[in-house]
Amino acid sequence: MTSVCDGVSVKDTAGRRRPISRWAVSAAVAAAVGAALTVPSAHADTICPQVGAFCGFYSPSHRIDCEIDTGGRTGPDSVYCKTLEPARSASMDDHGTVTTCSGPSCVGDAAEGTPTLAYGQTVSLGPFRCSSARTGVTCTAAQGRGFVISTGGVDTVG
């Protein structure tokens, strides 16, 4: 696999060019400083242990994955979730402002070792809260504004 950081793309095993997600960059940084990645199955309270950290999770179907970034490690505090089939993503700042994107250039791969957030569980980190349900993942900021993402689409809430 080849990658280009400034070009923000990778070539996958089928030879297609795909963007590098913030997951890959965060995972590389974590590996470089010797940080251990969370084991694949974890309780909600261990997925996002502390503010100033990065955390991520898959839905149980692995059709949705999300990351929550706080503490300025990868930019402003934010939440980013995506589906690969169909290719779409939603991101949100700490005020609950949602931005959506559709198409292959909007998504990348989750970090290796990303844990699964069981249906019915919720993780909270800083001003963000994300809940996993069979119908999708709902993420909100402290003001109750945010989004619901599923393979059927992205809807705003609040």
mmCIF file of C-alpha atoms in Angstrom:
data_model
loop_
_atom_site.group_PDB
_atom_site.id
_atom_site.type_symbol
_atom_site.label_atom_id
_atom_site.label_comp_id
_atom_site.label_asym_id
_atom_site.label_seq_id
_atom_site.Cartn_x
_atom_site.Cartn_y
_atom_site.Cartn_z
ATOM 1 C CA MET A 1 0.000 0.000 0.000
ATOM 2 C CA THR A 2 1.351 3.427 -0.880
ATOM 3 C CA SER A 3 0.431 6.636 0.859
ATOM 4 C CA VAL A 4 0.944 10.346 0.502
ATOM 5 C CA CYS A 5 0.222 12.523 3.545
ATOM 6 C CA ASP A 6 -0.123 15.905 1.839
ATOM 7 C CA GLY A 7 -1.971 14.360 -1.099
ATOM 8 C CA VAL A 8 -4.230 12.634 1.439
ATOM 9 C CA SER A 9 -4.628 9.416 -0.504
ATOM 10 C CA VAL A 10 -3.625 5.782 -0.378
ATOM 11 C CA LYS A 11 -3.651 3.048 -2.958
ATOM 12 C CA ASP A 12 -5.593 0.032 -1.682
ATOM 13 C CA THR A 13 -5.050 -3.597 -2.648
ATOM 14 C CA ALA A 14 -7.307 -3.220 -5.692
ATOM 15 C CA GLY A 15 -5.208 -0.301 -6.933
ATOM 16 C CA ARG A 16 -7.880 2.329 -6.255
ATOM 17 C CA ARG A 17 -6.881 5.641 -4.717
ATOM 18 C CA ARG A 18 -8.600 6.309 -1.388
ATOM 19 C CA PRO A 19 -8.193 9.176 1.071
ATOM 20 C CA ILE A 20 -6.301 8.679 4.288
ATOM 21 C CA SER A 21 -8.685 9.348 7.106
ATOM 22 C CA ARG A 22 -7.829 11.154 10.286
ATOM 23 C CA TRP A 23 -7.948 7.656 11.806
ATOM 24 C CA ALA A 24 -4.813 6.579 9.952
ATOM 25 C CA VAL A 25 -2.909 9.709 10.903
ATOM 26 C CA SER A 26 -3.976 9.408 14.544
ATOM 27 C CA ALA A 27 -3.061 5.714 14.619
ATOM 28 C CA ALA A 28 0.386 6.471 13.201
ATOM 29 C CA VAL A 29 0.941 9.152 15.831
ATOM 30 C CA ALA A 30 -0.219 6.800 18.583
ATOM 31 C CA ALA A 31 2.128 4.060 17.367
ATOM 32 C CA ALA A 32 5.021 6.495 17.113
ATOM 33 C CA VAL A 33 4.712 7.485 20.754
ATOM 34 C CA GLY A 34 4.184 3.909 21.888
ATOM 35 C CA ALA A 35 0.535 4.289 22.843
ATOM 36 C CA ALA A 36 -1.490 1.087 22.972
ATOM 37 C CA LEU A 37 -4.645 0.886 20.875
ATOM 38 C CA THR A 38 -7.871 -0.229 22.560
ATOM 39 C CA VAL A 39 -8.749 -3.907 22.130
ATOM 40 C CA PRO A 40 -11.505 -4.674 19.596
ATOM 41 C CA SER A 41 -14.313 -5.366 22.094
ATOM 42 C CA ALA A 42 -14.588 -2.892 24.923
ATOM 43 C CA HIS A 43 -17.074 -1.398 27.334
ATOM 44 C CA ALA A 44 -18.332 2.094 26.522
ATOM 45 C CA ASP A 45 -16.495 3.597 29.509
ATOM 46 C CA THR A 46 -13.123 2.382 28.199
ATOM 47 C CA ILE A 47 -13.508 3.536 24.581
ATOM 48 C CA CYS A 48 -13.236 7.251 25.380
ATOM 49 C CA PRO A 49 -11.332 7.398 28.669
ATOM 50 C CA GLN A 50 -10.333 11.077 28.947
ATOM 51 C CA VAL A 51 -10.603 14.532 27.443
ATOM 52 C CA GLY A 52 -7.512 15.496 25.480
ATOM 53 C CA ALA A 53 -7.537 12.123 23.803
ATOM 54 C CA PHE A 54 -8.636 10.573 20.549
ATOM 55 C CA CYS A 55 -11.102 7.708 20.548
ATOM 56 C CA GLY A 56 -12.913 5.790 17.909
ATOM 57 C CA PHE A 57 -15.367 2.947 17.524
ATOM 58 C CA TYR A 58 -17.240 0.759 15.069
ATOM 59 C CA SER A 59 -20.936 -0.005 15.188
ATOM 60 C CA PRO A 60 -21.522 -3.753 15.786
ATOM 61 C CA SER A 61 -22.240 -4.260 12.066
ATOM 62 C CA HIS A 62 -18.902 -2.523 11.237
ATOM 63 C CA ARG A 63 -20.786 -0.552 8.584
ATOM 64 C CA ILE A 64 -20.315 2.712 10.535
ATOM 65 C CA ASP A 65 -17.228 3.971 12.304
ATOM 66 C CA CYS A 66 -16.630 7.164 14.225
ATOM 67 C CA GLU A 67 -13.883 9.112 15.919
ATOM 68 C CA ILE A 68 -14.043 11.757 18.609
ATOM 69 C CA ASP A 69 -11.095 14.143 18.864
ATOM 70 C CA THR A 70 -10.530 16.483 21.799
ATOM 71 C CA GLY A 71 -7.555 18.388 23.087
ATOM 72 C CA GLY A 72 -6.355 19.720 19.732
ATOM 73 C CA ARG A 73 -4.370 16.615 18.727
ATOM 74 C CA THR A 74 -5.741 16.592 15.179
ATOM 75 C CA GLY A 75 -7.265 20.070 15.014
ATOM 76 C CA PRO A 76 -10.342 21.557 16.660
ATOM 77 C CA ASP A 77 -12.507 19.328 18.855
ATOM 78 C CA SER A 78 -14.747 17.325 16.546
ATOM 79 C CA VAL A 79 -16.654 14.149 15.757
ATOM 80 C CA TYR A 80 -16.329 12.358 12.413
ATOM 81 C CA CYS A 81 -18.410 9.317 11.361
ATOM 82 C CA LYS A 82 -18.637 7.503 8.059
ATOM 83 C CA THR A 83 -20.109 4.631 6.107
ATOM 84 C CA LEU A 84 -18.212 2.949 3.265
ATOM 85 C CA GLU A 85 -21.257 1.506 1.485
ATOM 86 C CA PRO A 86 -22.553 3.960 0.445
ATOM 87 C CA ALA A 87 -19.558 6.257 0.851
ATOM 88 C CA ARG A 88 -20.610 9.193 3.034
ATOM 89 C CA SER A 89 -19.455 11.020 6.139
ATOM 90 C CA ALA A 90 -20.652 13.524 8.705
ATOM 91 C CA SER A 91 -18.510 15.714 10.910
ATOM 92 C CA MET A 92 -19.445 18.058 13.716
ATOM 93 C CA ASP A 93 -17.711 20.753 15.730
ATOM 94 C CA ASP A 94 -18.191 21.350 19.453
ATOM 95 C CA HIS A 95 -21.104 23.732 18.719
ATOM 96 C CA GLY A 96 -23.050 20.995 16.930
ATOM 97 C CA THR A 97 -22.506 22.392 13.438
ATOM 98 C CA VAL A 98 -22.728 19.423 11.057
ATOM 99 C CA THR A 99 -20.993 19.043 7.691
ATOM 100 C CA THR A 100 -21.812 16.121 5.397
ATOM 101 C CA CYS A 101 -20.013 14.660 2.409
ATOM 102 C CA SER A 102 -20.900 11.946 -0.136
ATOM 103 C CA GLY A 103 -18.612 9.941 -2.377
ATOM 104 C CA PRO A 104 -15.332 8.027 -2.129
ATOM 105 C CA SER A 105 -13.253 11.147 -1.431
ATOM 106 C CA CYS A 106 -15.155 11.621 1.856
ATOM 107 C CA VAL A 107 -14.097 8.405 3.587
ATOM 108 C CA GLY A 108 -11.052 6.381 4.573
ATOM 109 C CA ASP A 109 -10.303 3.338 6.668
ATOM 110 C CA ALA A 110 -10.628 3.074 10.445
ATOM 111 C CA ALA A 111 -7.488 2.515 12.503
ATOM 112 C CA GLU A 112 -6.378 -1.026 13.201
ATOM 113 C CA GLY A 113 -7.646 -2.222 16.574
ATOM 114 C CA THR A 114 -10.694 0.056 16.624
ATOM 115 C CA PRO A 115 -13.146 -1.268 19.256
ATOM 116 C CA THR A 116 -16.858 -1.929 18.788
ATOM 117 C CA LEU A 117 -19.514 0.090 20.619
ATOM 118 C CA ALA A 118 -22.418 -2.312 21.290
ATOM 119 C CA TYR A 119 -25.975 -1.394 20.387
ATOM 120 C CA GLY A 120 -27.519 0.560 23.246
ATOM 121 C CA GLN A 121 -24.173 1.845 24.525
ATOM 122 C CA THR A 122 -23.093 5.485 24.620
ATOM 123 C CA VAL A 123 -19.657 7.090 24.805
ATOM 124 C CA SER A 124 -19.005 10.638 25.974
ATOM 125 C CA LEU A 125 -15.859 12.697 25.588
ATOM 126 C CA GLY A 126 -15.633 16.418 26.245
ATOM 127 C CA PRO A 127 -18.760 18.074 24.826
ATOM 128 C CA PHE A 128 -19.618 15.056 22.635
ATOM 129 C CA ARG A 129 -21.888 12.074 23.127
ATOM 130 C CA CYS A 130 -22.355 9.219 20.617
ATOM 131 C CA SER A 131 -24.871 6.383 20.942
ATOM 132 C CA SER A 132 -24.973 3.151 18.965
ATOM 133 C CA ALA A 133 -28.320 1.705 17.854
ATOM 134 C CA ARG A 134 -29.422 -0.818 15.250
ATOM 135 C CA THR A 135 -30.789 2.120 13.242
ATOM 136 C CA GLY A 136 -27.475 4.035 13.209
ATOM 137 C CA VAL A 137 -25.152 6.137 15.335
ATOM 138 C CA THR A 138 -26.312 9.399 16.896
ATOM 139 C CA CYS A 139 -23.686 11.976 17.903
ATOM 140 C CA THR A 140 -24.459 15.270 19.617
ATOM 141 C CA ALA A 141 -22.561 18.164 21.121
ATOM 142 C CA ALA A 142 -23.285 19.671 24.542
ATOM 143 C CA GLN A 143 -26.118 21.788 23.103
ATOM 144 C CA GLY A 144 -27.987 18.678 21.881
ATOM 145 C CA ARG A 145 -27.305 19.474 18.234
ATOM 146 C CA GLY A 146 -25.696 16.869 15.992
ATOM 147 C CA PHE A 147 -26.457 14.075 13.545
ATOM 148 C CA VAL A 148 -27.644 10.526 13.037
ATOM 149 C CA ILE A 149 -25.705 8.487 10.470
ATOM 150 C CA SER A 150 -26.774 5.170 8.972
ATOM 151 C CA THR A 151 -26.345 3.411 5.655
ATOM 152 C CA GLY A 152 -29.602 5.135 4.693
ATOM 153 C CA GLY A 153 -28.217 8.658 5.085
ATOM 154 C CA VAL A 154 -27.325 11.447 7.480
ATOM 155 C CA ASP A 155 -29.928 13.516 9.321
ATOM 156 C CA THR A 156 -29.330 16.458 11.657
ATOM 157 C CA VAL A 157 -30.775 16.491 15.180
ATOM 158 C CA GLY A 158 -31.450 19.284 17.665
#
